[in-house]
Amino acid sequence: MLCYLLFLDWTLEQILDATGVGNQLVKMRLLEFECVLLIILSAFLVFGKAEIYIVTVEGEPIISYSGGIDEFEATAVESDEKIDTTSEHVTSYSRHLEKRHDMILGTLFEQGTYKKLYSYRHLINGFAVHISPEQAETLRHAPGVKAVERDWKVKRLTTHTPQFLGLPTGVWPTGGGFDRAGEDIVIGFVDSGIYPHHPSFATHNSEPYEPVPKYRGKCEVDPDTKRNFCNGKIVGAQHFAQAAIASGAFNPSVDFASPLDGDGHGSHTASIAAGNNGIPVRMHGHEFGKASGMAPRARIAVYKALYRLFGGFVADVVAAIDQAVYDGVDILSLSVGPNSPPAAGKTTFLNPFDATLLGAVKAGVFVAQAAGNGGPFPKTMVSYSPWIASVAAAIDDRRYKNHLMLGNGKILAGLGLSPSTHLNRTYTLVAANHVLLDSSVMKYSPTDCQRPEVFNKKLIEGNILLCGYSFNFVVGSSSIKKVSETAKALGAAGFVLCVENVSPGAKFDPVPVGLPGILISDVSNSKKLIDYYNISTPRDWTGRVKSFKGLGKIGEGLIPILHKSAPQVALFSARGPNIKDFNFQEADLLKPDILAPGSLIWAAWSPNGTDEANYVGEGFAMISGTSMSAPHIAGIAALIKQKHPHWSPAAIKSALMTTSTTLDRAGNPLLAQQTSETEAIKFVKATPFDYGSGHVDPTAALDPGLIFDAGYEDYLGFLCTTPGIDIHEIRNYTHVPCNNTMGKPSNLNTPSITISHLVGTQAVHRTVTNVAEEETYVITARMEPSVAIEVNPPAMTINAGTSRQFTVTLTSRSVTGSYSFGEVLMKGSRGHKVRIPVVAKGFPR
């Protein structure tokens, strides 16, 4: 007992000191209480450096167990078949796997020296555990253990679009109208939770939702209000935070130990895919339009694994995906990607995250994942695998512009979702640094205009306040919302934010504010404003301002301008080529797969949300990211699944890709935003590395004519034929030996062709299945000059429900050191048009 009490008295700081500068302390305690030191050191060795590890073990998970163990019948599903969770075979084998996980840990380590966080049984066989690196090394060499990987972090990859995509007139009517669009399809969201009281998820103004028998997920109860998170529209709500808690990152007061969205991101993505139709978007007394999800009648299943301050951990995300598939979701929307490559993984396609998603696809679940926000630089994808639909972000046709008119007649363009100042008068311009109470407030970065108490209200009242856009706005410690609140509190007529230097990572989005306000994002325009202000503002011999003579007025910025040049690839959207390992070796697989709206998307927000400083406390937010484009595809996939319930995930992905467009609204080739030498944005002709197959066309995707189908065995063939992948690593995750009959990874039956290392001539094979009536297709191909392309046969008739193969032959004509782009086009006699992109880089023999 004495040892125990003394151990409690030894603080964490003292323990840390004892490993370094506190050696004297160690000596003193050694002399007095040897038992104390023994307890502390053993605890320190086990817990002091503990980390989270994901461990995979021998034995097949439920989804692929084909029998062979006495007392346990097979539980494996055929490709694209859901797990039968009502089966006693599944339940008993699941218990068997969990007992094995506990036995491995219990045999190797003393109780209390480790903490198992999750058992993964459905899609992969393994567990997540909180242990020291020394214990992890012991696990690596233990019988029955296949792989031990240190957990790594993931991050969020942070309405008008239904009309832009043609859903109300082209797609929803085919499914019975918006009030039936997505009926009985369950979309699972692995995100930051949901704000269940938002009108986008309400049920009081809709027809009653009947139970969905195929879905078996549970609904957690809010620990504070004791209210259920589900309402018929929301059919499941769970949270996963064991890894976050074990790591010490979880703070229950802000992260919420429930499915409640403490960030805003999860509510936003859920409403994009499946929010109710026709919800008024009101902010600051103005209605910006009506918001709707892509599939407004689809059900929402929430699997919270992301949190506001730190993102999330793969161990929690894998547990969420594992549970979602077991519960019976049809679609998974993942607006999440890794912060960095896995610590131990070599292959992009094989890690606990991607292997779990391979299991999900085997169970018939379509997976849409955000491509990443690392653009416009090449090889920035964070979604790599062929079984996932990787979604890039587009700018749609809506732009918000505004202007500032100066007293000298000059008009400066800018951004501002705000009302105008009174049209028939001008207002005095006052610079923030000239209207301070005293110089002592300079420590508060006063030109950011975040604190009304540092300003002289008498000098600002009725005038336009000029503020500076510093790096604080880029990192989020300052916000335009706060500028507006400051200006309003001081009685200003409006505000102007000047960008004098473009900070790395700065993106300038219009922000809705209730006060007239404008952001001058062009540095040259900001200079014109500052020059005019300085010339118009007389000073005394000390430089102090004597009076304010500069004048200006702010224009109307609430009405969007629609552009025919849309869609365009957003600057931030991650770019290919895809990589097969973390040495950045290029893969024979095109990524991204498809382009969807992802810039300035209006959708639901959580009042608790802090993901965007400009929308704290609001009910809606307009934000950008491939996080926004992925749920667009998830919702559209739900509409396809509703019409074609027996289609595989690969068939749905094929329908989306082959019917997409590479032209904008004006009929010109798609453009991509790119940075110029001066950091300004320029537009360049986009390639498949920017948009994949093209921009989604939901109406055409419902009736693609032909599909390129693939299943679990095909994906294994891709892995087995990809050079550089360790076959033992493949077996660790798939539990089957390699089959190399595919020949080359480029023969995977995807609706795209990529050859990253073309030497001489290579033939690539594809198989199409007719999902319409009998039709004759004429097949043509074109390619940039450095690579020759041929297709055979040039035409073929395909009966309904049957499949035919064709061959594409590529020959390197000249070595340019860069990729050549082209396409194969199949035109059907009944009007179907099927297009797949072709990408190849020639090398000398």
PDB file of C-alpha atoms in Angstrom, residues 421-628:
ATOM      1  CA  THR A 421     -24.200  50.295 -49.401  1.00  0.00           C
ATOM      2  CA  HIS A 422     -26.886  52.855 -50.298  1.00  0.00           C
ATOM      3  CA  LEU A 423     -26.671  53.244 -54.066  1.00  0.00           C
ATOM      4  CA  ASN A 424     -27.032  57.034 -54.162  1.00  0.00           C
ATOM      5  CA  ARG A 425     -24.259  58.012 -51.797  1.00  0.00           C
ATOM      6  CA  THR A 426     -20.595  57.438 -51.044  1.00  0.00           C
ATOM      7  CA  TYR A 427     -18.952  56.854 -47.685  1.00  0.00           C
ATOM      8  CA  THR A 428     -15.722  57.965 -46.054  1.00  0.00           C
ATOM      9  CA  LEU A 429     -12.934  55.384 -46.035  1.00  0.00           C
ATOM     10  CA  VAL A 430     -11.058  54.896 -42.730  1.00  0.00           C
ATOM     11  CA  ALA A 431      -8.090  52.551 -42.372  1.00  0.00           C
ATOM     12  CA  ALA A 432      -8.054  50.310 -39.290  1.00  0.00           C
ATOM     13  CA  ASN A 433      -4.562  51.373 -38.199  1.00  0.00           C
ATOM     14  CA  HIS A 434      -5.623  55.032 -38.241  1.00  0.00           C
ATOM     15  CA  VAL A 435      -8.655  54.624 -35.949  1.00  0.00           C
ATOM     16  CA  LEU A 436      -7.140  52.741 -32.997  1.00  0.00           C
ATOM     17  CA  LEU A 437      -7.746  53.824 -29.419  1.00  0.00           C
ATOM     18  CA  ASP A 438      -3.968  53.874 -28.781  1.00  0.00           C
ATOM     19  CA  SER A 439      -0.759  52.223 -29.959  1.00  0.00           C
ATOM     20  CA  SER A 440      -0.785  49.616 -27.153  1.00  0.00           C
ATOM     21  CA  VAL A 441      -3.325  47.509 -29.036  1.00  0.00           C
ATOM     22  CA  MET A 442      -0.887  46.724 -31.870  1.00  0.00           C
ATOM     23  CA  LYS A 443      -0.195  43.339 -30.242  1.00  0.00           C
ATOM     24  CA  TYR A 444      -3.728  42.254 -31.276  1.00  0.00           C
ATOM     25  CA  SER A 445      -3.058  42.513 -35.045  1.00  0.00           C
ATOM     26  CA  PRO A 446      -5.672  45.298 -35.216  1.00  0.00           C
ATOM     27  CA  THR A 447      -5.639  45.603 -39.004  1.00  0.00           C
ATOM     28  CA  ASP A 448      -7.309  42.145 -39.069  1.00  0.00           C
ATOM     29  CA  CYS A 449     -10.345  43.907 -37.522  1.00  0.00           C
ATOM     30  CA  GLN A 450     -11.211  41.033 -35.164  1.00  0.00           C
ATOM     31  CA  ARG A 451     -11.696  43.049 -31.913  1.00  0.00           C
ATOM     32  CA  PRO A 452     -14.093  46.026 -31.804  1.00  0.00           C
ATOM     33  CA  GLU A 453     -12.773  47.115 -28.394  1.00  0.00           C
ATOM     34  CA  VAL A 454      -9.407  48.266 -29.833  1.00  0.00           C
ATOM     35  CA  PHE A 455     -11.000  50.856 -32.149  1.00  0.00           C
ATOM     36  CA  ASN A 456     -12.294  54.401 -31.725  1.00  0.00           C
ATOM     37  CA  LYS A 457     -15.971  53.958 -32.525  1.00  0.00           C
ATOM     38  CA  LYS A 458     -16.556  57.692 -33.113  1.00  0.00           C
ATOM     39  CA  LEU A 459     -14.126  57.701 -36.059  1.00  0.00           C
ATOM     40  CA  ILE A 460     -15.652  54.586 -37.655  1.00  0.00           C
ATOM     41  CA  GLU A 461     -19.400  55.093 -37.212  1.00  0.00           C
ATOM     42  CA  GLY A 462     -21.105  55.594 -40.577  1.00  0.00           C
ATOM     43  CA  ASN A 463     -17.884  55.050 -42.538  1.00  0.00           C
ATOM     44  CA  ILE A 464     -16.333  52.145 -44.480  1.00  0.00           C
ATOM     45  CA  LEU A 465     -13.619  50.390 -42.447  1.00  0.00           C
ATOM     46  CA  LEU A 466     -10.502  49.279 -44.374  1.00  0.00           C
ATOM     47  CA  CYS A 467      -8.853  46.132 -42.993  1.00  0.00           C
ATOM     48  CA  GLY A 468      -5.931  43.932 -44.002  1.00  0.00           C
ATOM     49  CA  TYR A 469      -6.072  40.259 -45.028  1.00  0.00           C
ATOM     50  CA  SER A 470      -3.102  38.749 -43.176  1.00  0.00           C
ATOM     51  CA  PHE A 471      -1.787  35.206 -42.854  1.00  0.00           C
ATOM     52  CA  ASN A 472      -4.085  34.858 -39.822  1.00  0.00           C
ATOM     53  CA  PHE A 473      -7.009  34.481 -42.241  1.00  0.00           C
ATOM     54  CA  VAL A 474      -5.217  31.643 -44.031  1.00  0.00           C
ATOM     55  CA  VAL A 475      -4.630  29.643 -40.836  1.00  0.00           C
ATOM     56  CA  GLY A 476      -8.107  30.383 -39.480  1.00  0.00           C
ATOM     57  CA  SER A 477      -7.252  32.467 -36.411  1.00  0.00           C
ATOM     58  CA  SER A 478      -8.966  35.424 -38.111  1.00  0.00           C
ATOM     59  CA  SER A 479     -12.182  35.304 -40.127  1.00  0.00           C
ATOM     60  CA  ILE A 480     -14.243  37.470 -42.458  1.00  0.00           C
ATOM     61  CA  LYS A 481     -17.271  36.724 -40.280  1.00  0.00           C
ATOM     62  CA  LYS A 482     -15.475  38.358 -37.351  1.00  0.00           C
ATOM     63  CA  VAL A 483     -14.531  41.395 -39.485  1.00  0.00           C
ATOM     64  CA  SER A 484     -18.219  41.855 -40.298  1.00  0.00           C
ATOM     65  CA  GLU A 485     -19.183  41.521 -36.630  1.00  0.00           C
ATOM     66  CA  THR A 486     -16.505  44.035 -35.629  1.00  0.00           C
ATOM     67  CA  ALA A 487     -17.614  46.548 -38.281  1.00  0.00           C
ATOM     68  CA  LYS A 488     -21.252  46.160 -37.261  1.00  0.00           C
ATOM     69  CA  ALA A 489     -20.457  46.626 -33.554  1.00  0.00           C
ATOM     70  CA  LEU A 490     -18.623  49.854 -34.401  1.00  0.00           C
ATOM     71  CA  GLY A 491     -21.520  51.184 -36.491  1.00  0.00           C
ATOM     72  CA  ALA A 492     -19.589  51.080 -39.784  1.00  0.00           C
ATOM     73  CA  ALA A 493     -21.463  51.381 -43.068  1.00  0.00           C
ATOM     74  CA  GLY A 494     -19.372  48.514 -44.445  1.00  0.00           C
ATOM     75  CA  PHE A 495     -15.886  47.052 -44.619  1.00  0.00           C
ATOM     76  CA  VAL A 496     -13.161  46.311 -47.158  1.00  0.00           C
ATOM     77  CA  LEU A 497     -10.478  43.611 -46.767  1.00  0.00           C
ATOM     78  CA  CYS A 498      -7.302  44.265 -48.777  1.00  0.00           C
ATOM     79  CA  VAL A 499      -4.932  41.486 -49.819  1.00  0.00           C
ATOM     80  CA  GLU A 500      -1.488  43.082 -50.083  1.00  0.00           C
ATOM     81  CA  ASN A 501       0.484  39.829 -50.297  1.00  0.00           C
ATOM     82  CA  VAL A 502      -0.682  36.407 -51.478  1.00  0.00           C
ATOM     83  CA  SER A 503       0.197  33.949 -48.721  1.00  0.00           C
ATOM     84  CA  PRO A 504       0.999  30.349 -49.671  1.00  0.00           C
ATOM     85  CA  GLY A 505      -2.154  28.275 -49.317  1.00  0.00           C
ATOM     86  CA  ALA A 506      -4.488  31.273 -49.476  1.00  0.00           C
ATOM     87  CA  LYS A 507      -7.802  30.675 -51.186  1.00  0.00           C
ATOM     88  CA  PHE A 508     -10.327  33.439 -51.522  1.00  0.00           C
ATOM     89  CA  ASP A 509     -13.923  32.303 -51.279  1.00  0.00           C
ATOM     90  CA  PRO A 510     -16.910  34.634 -50.990  1.00  0.00           C
ATOM     91  CA  VAL A 511     -18.339  34.633 -47.474  1.00  0.00           C
ATOM     92  CA  PRO A 512     -21.944  35.610 -46.701  1.00  0.00           C
ATOM     93  CA  VAL A 513     -22.150  38.601 -44.339  1.00  0.00           C
ATOM     94  CA  GLY A 514     -25.025  40.790 -43.236  1.00  0.00           C
ATOM     95  CA  LEU A 515     -23.133  44.066 -43.604  1.00  0.00           C
ATOM     96  CA  PRO A 516     -21.900  45.507 -46.932  1.00  0.00           C
ATOM     97  CA  GLY A 517     -18.409  44.077 -47.330  1.00  0.00           C
ATOM     98  CA  ILE A 518     -15.875  43.125 -49.983  1.00  0.00           C
ATOM     99  CA  LEU A 519     -12.578  41.266 -50.217  1.00  0.00           C
ATOM    100  CA  ILE A 520     -10.125  42.759 -52.729  1.00  0.00           C
ATOM    101  CA  SER A 521      -8.174  39.588 -53.549  1.00  0.00           C
ATOM    102  CA  ASP A 522      -6.141  40.987 -56.449  1.00  0.00           C
ATOM    103  CA  VAL A 523      -2.929  42.507 -55.061  1.00  0.00           C
ATOM    104  CA  SER A 524      -2.773  45.137 -57.841  1.00  0.00           C
ATOM    105  CA  ASN A 525      -6.324  46.288 -57.043  1.00  0.00           C
ATOM    106  CA  SER A 526      -5.449  46.450 -53.342  1.00  0.00           C
ATOM    107  CA  LYS A 527      -2.486  48.690 -54.256  1.00  0.00           C
ATOM    108  CA  LYS A 528      -4.786  50.994 -56.241  1.00  0.00           C
ATOM    109  CA  LEU A 529      -7.066  51.296 -53.219  1.00  0.00           C
ATOM    110  CA  ILE A 530      -4.179  51.972 -50.825  1.00  0.00           C
ATOM    111  CA  ASP A 531      -2.646  54.547 -53.170  1.00  0.00           C
ATOM    112  CA  TYR A 532      -5.984  56.348 -53.513  1.00  0.00           C
ATOM    113  CA  TYR A 533      -6.497  56.291 -49.740  1.00  0.00           C
ATOM    114  CA  ASN A 534      -3.019  57.689 -49.035  1.00  0.00           C
ATOM    115  CA  ILE A 535      -3.359  60.476 -51.606  1.00  0.00           C
ATOM    116  CA  SER A 536      -6.820  61.385 -50.242  1.00  0.00           C
ATOM    117  CA  THR A 537      -5.841  61.355 -46.571  1.00  0.00           C
ATOM    118  CA  PRO A 538      -4.015  64.507 -45.377  1.00  0.00           C
ATOM    119  CA  ARG A 539      -1.454  64.106 -42.578  1.00  0.00           C
ATOM    120  CA  ASP A 540       0.455  66.486 -40.324  1.00  0.00           C
ATOM    121  CA  TRP A 541       4.268  66.751 -40.209  1.00  0.00           C
ATOM    122  CA  THR A 542       4.455  63.728 -37.829  1.00  0.00           C
ATOM    123  CA  GLY A 543       2.487  61.525 -40.243  1.00  0.00           C
ATOM    124  CA  ARG A 544      -0.639  61.571 -38.115  1.00  0.00           C
ATOM    125  CA  VAL A 545      -3.923  61.624 -40.066  1.00  0.00           C
ATOM    126  CA  LYS A 546      -5.629  65.040 -39.889  1.00  0.00           C
ATOM    127  CA  SER A 547      -8.856  64.038 -41.661  1.00  0.00           C
ATOM    128  CA  PHE A 548     -10.346  61.342 -43.869  1.00  0.00           C
ATOM    129  CA  LYS A 549     -11.177  62.449 -47.414  1.00  0.00           C
ATOM    130  CA  GLY A 550     -11.210  59.201 -49.361  1.00  0.00           C
ATOM    131  CA  LEU A 551     -14.653  58.033 -50.536  1.00  0.00           C
ATOM    132  CA  GLY A 552     -16.143  54.778 -51.782  1.00  0.00           C
ATOM    133  CA  LYS A 553     -19.208  52.606 -52.028  1.00  0.00           C
ATOM    134  CA  ILE A 554     -19.686  48.816 -52.074  1.00  0.00           C
ATOM    135  CA  GLY A 555     -21.743  47.086 -54.749  1.00  0.00           C
ATOM    136  CA  GLU A 556     -24.351  44.328 -54.586  1.00  0.00           C
ATOM    137  CA  GLY A 557     -22.773  40.869 -54.223  1.00  0.00           C
ATOM    138  CA  LEU A 558     -25.715  38.602 -53.392  1.00  0.00           C
ATOM    139  CA  ILE A 559     -26.726  37.582 -56.911  1.00  0.00           C
ATOM    140  CA  PRO A 560     -24.618  34.866 -58.561  1.00  0.00           C
ATOM    141  CA  ILE A 561     -23.415  35.112 -62.152  1.00  0.00           C
ATOM    142  CA  LEU A 562     -23.771  31.888 -64.177  1.00  0.00           C
ATOM    143  CA  HIS A 563     -20.845  31.009 -66.437  1.00  0.00           C
ATOM    144  CA  LYS A 564     -20.933  28.768 -69.510  1.00  0.00           C
ATOM    145  CA  SER A 565     -17.245  27.982 -69.022  1.00  0.00           C
ATOM    146  CA  ALA A 566     -18.230  25.589 -66.233  1.00  0.00           C
ATOM    147  CA  PRO A 567     -17.362  23.023 -65.150  1.00  0.00           C
ATOM    148  CA  GLN A 568     -13.659  23.562 -64.561  1.00  0.00           C
ATOM    149  CA  VAL A 569     -11.227  21.541 -62.451  1.00  0.00           C
ATOM    150  CA  ALA A 570     -10.673  23.337 -59.128  1.00  0.00           C
ATOM    151  CA  LEU A 571      -7.173  24.480 -58.248  1.00  0.00           C
ATOM    152  CA  PHE A 572      -7.057  22.455 -55.016  1.00  0.00           C
ATOM    153  CA  SER A 573      -8.330  19.196 -56.526  1.00  0.00           C
ATOM    154  CA  ALA A 574      -5.660  16.459 -56.305  1.00  0.00           C
ATOM    155  CA  ARG A 575      -4.026  15.385 -59.564  1.00  0.00           C
ATOM    156  CA  GLY A 576      -2.678  12.180 -61.044  1.00  0.00           C
ATOM    157  CA  PRO A 577      -0.787  10.252 -62.139  1.00  0.00           C
ATOM    158  CA  ASN A 578      -1.690   7.592 -59.594  1.00  0.00           C
ATOM    159  CA  ILE A 579       1.112   5.958 -57.608  1.00  0.00           C
ATOM    160  CA  LYS A 580       1.526   2.301 -56.648  1.00  0.00           C
ATOM    161  CA  ASP A 581       3.953   2.789 -53.753  1.00  0.00           C
ATOM    162  CA  PHE A 582       5.297   5.488 -51.503  1.00  0.00           C
ATOM    163  CA  ASN A 583       8.421   5.850 -53.581  1.00  0.00           C
ATOM    164  CA  PHE A 584       5.934   7.506 -55.955  1.00  0.00           C
ATOM    165  CA  GLN A 585       6.324   4.882 -58.680  1.00  0.00           C
ATOM    166  CA  GLU A 586       3.496   5.364 -61.183  1.00  0.00           C
ATOM    167  CA  ALA A 587       0.674   2.831 -61.397  1.00  0.00           C
ATOM    168  CA  ASP A 588      -1.042   1.318 -64.434  1.00  0.00           C
ATOM    169  CA  LEU A 589      -4.332   2.706 -63.171  1.00  0.00           C
ATOM    170  CA  LEU A 590      -5.943   6.066 -63.834  1.00  0.00           C
ATOM    171  CA  LYS A 591      -6.852   8.302 -60.894  1.00  0.00           C
ATOM    172  CA  PRO A 592      -8.940  10.319 -60.283  1.00  0.00           C
ATOM    173  CA  ASP A 593     -11.905   8.414 -61.702  1.00  0.00           C
ATOM    174  CA  ILE A 594     -14.436  11.188 -62.109  1.00  0.00           C
ATOM    175  CA  LEU A 595     -15.093  14.889 -61.591  1.00  0.00           C
ATOM    176  CA  ALA A 596     -18.027  16.328 -59.611  1.00  0.00           C
ATOM    177  CA  PRO A 597     -18.940  19.727 -58.114  1.00  0.00           C
ATOM    178  CA  GLY A 598     -16.750  20.551 -55.131  1.00  0.00           C
ATOM    179  CA  SER A 599     -16.252  24.318 -55.032  1.00  0.00           C
ATOM    180  CA  LEU A 600     -18.452  26.750 -53.080  1.00  0.00           C
ATOM    181  CA  ILE A 601     -21.111  24.180 -52.235  1.00  0.00           C
ATOM    182  CA  TRP A 602     -24.048  25.324 -50.091  1.00  0.00           C
ATOM    183  CA  ALA A 603     -25.206  22.636 -47.665  1.00  0.00           C
ATOM    184  CA  ALA A 604     -26.256  22.004 -44.067  1.00  0.00           C
ATOM    185  CA  TRP A 605     -24.002  22.999 -41.195  1.00  0.00           C
ATOM    186  CA  SER A 606     -23.944  22.247 -37.495  1.00  0.00           C
ATOM    187  CA  PRO A 607     -24.361  25.189 -35.092  1.00  0.00           C
ATOM    188  CA  ASN A 608     -21.523  23.577 -33.120  1.00  0.00           C
ATOM    189  CA  GLY A 609     -19.374  23.489 -36.247  1.00  0.00           C
ATOM    190  CA  THR A 610     -15.925  25.038 -36.106  1.00  0.00           C
ATOM    191  CA  ASP A 611     -14.401  23.533 -39.258  1.00  0.00           C
ATOM    192  CA  GLU A 612     -14.885  26.894 -41.008  1.00  0.00           C
ATOM    193  CA  ALA A 613     -14.422  30.036 -38.901  1.00  0.00           C
ATOM    194  CA  ASN A 614     -16.708  32.046 -41.187  1.00  0.00           C
ATOM    195  CA  TYR A 615     -19.702  29.798 -40.448  1.00  0.00           C
ATOM    196  CA  VAL A 616     -19.509  29.335 -36.668  1.00  0.00           C
ATOM    197  CA  GLY A 617     -23.059  29.224 -35.289  1.00  0.00           C
ATOM    198  CA  GLU A 618     -24.700  29.146 -38.733  1.00  0.00           C
ATOM    199  CA  GLY A 619     -27.177  26.625 -40.131  1.00  0.00           C
ATOM    200  CA  PHE A 620     -25.651  26.508 -43.614  1.00  0.00           C
ATOM    201  CA  ALA A 621     -22.170  26.865 -45.047  1.00  0.00           C
ATOM    202  CA  MET A 622     -20.717  27.321 -48.510  1.00  0.00           C
ATOM    203  CA  ILE A 623     -17.377  25.529 -48.572  1.00  0.00           C
ATOM    204  CA  SER A 624     -15.024  23.829 -51.006  1.00  0.00           C
ATOM    205  CA  GLY A 625     -13.024  20.619 -51.231  1.00  0.00           C
ATOM    206  CA  THR A 626     -13.060  17.146 -52.714  1.00  0.00           C
ATOM    207  CA  SER A 627     -14.909  16.427 -49.440  1.00  0.00           C
ATOM    208  CA  MET A 628     -17.856  18.070 -51.198  1.00  0.00           C
TER     209      MET A 628
END
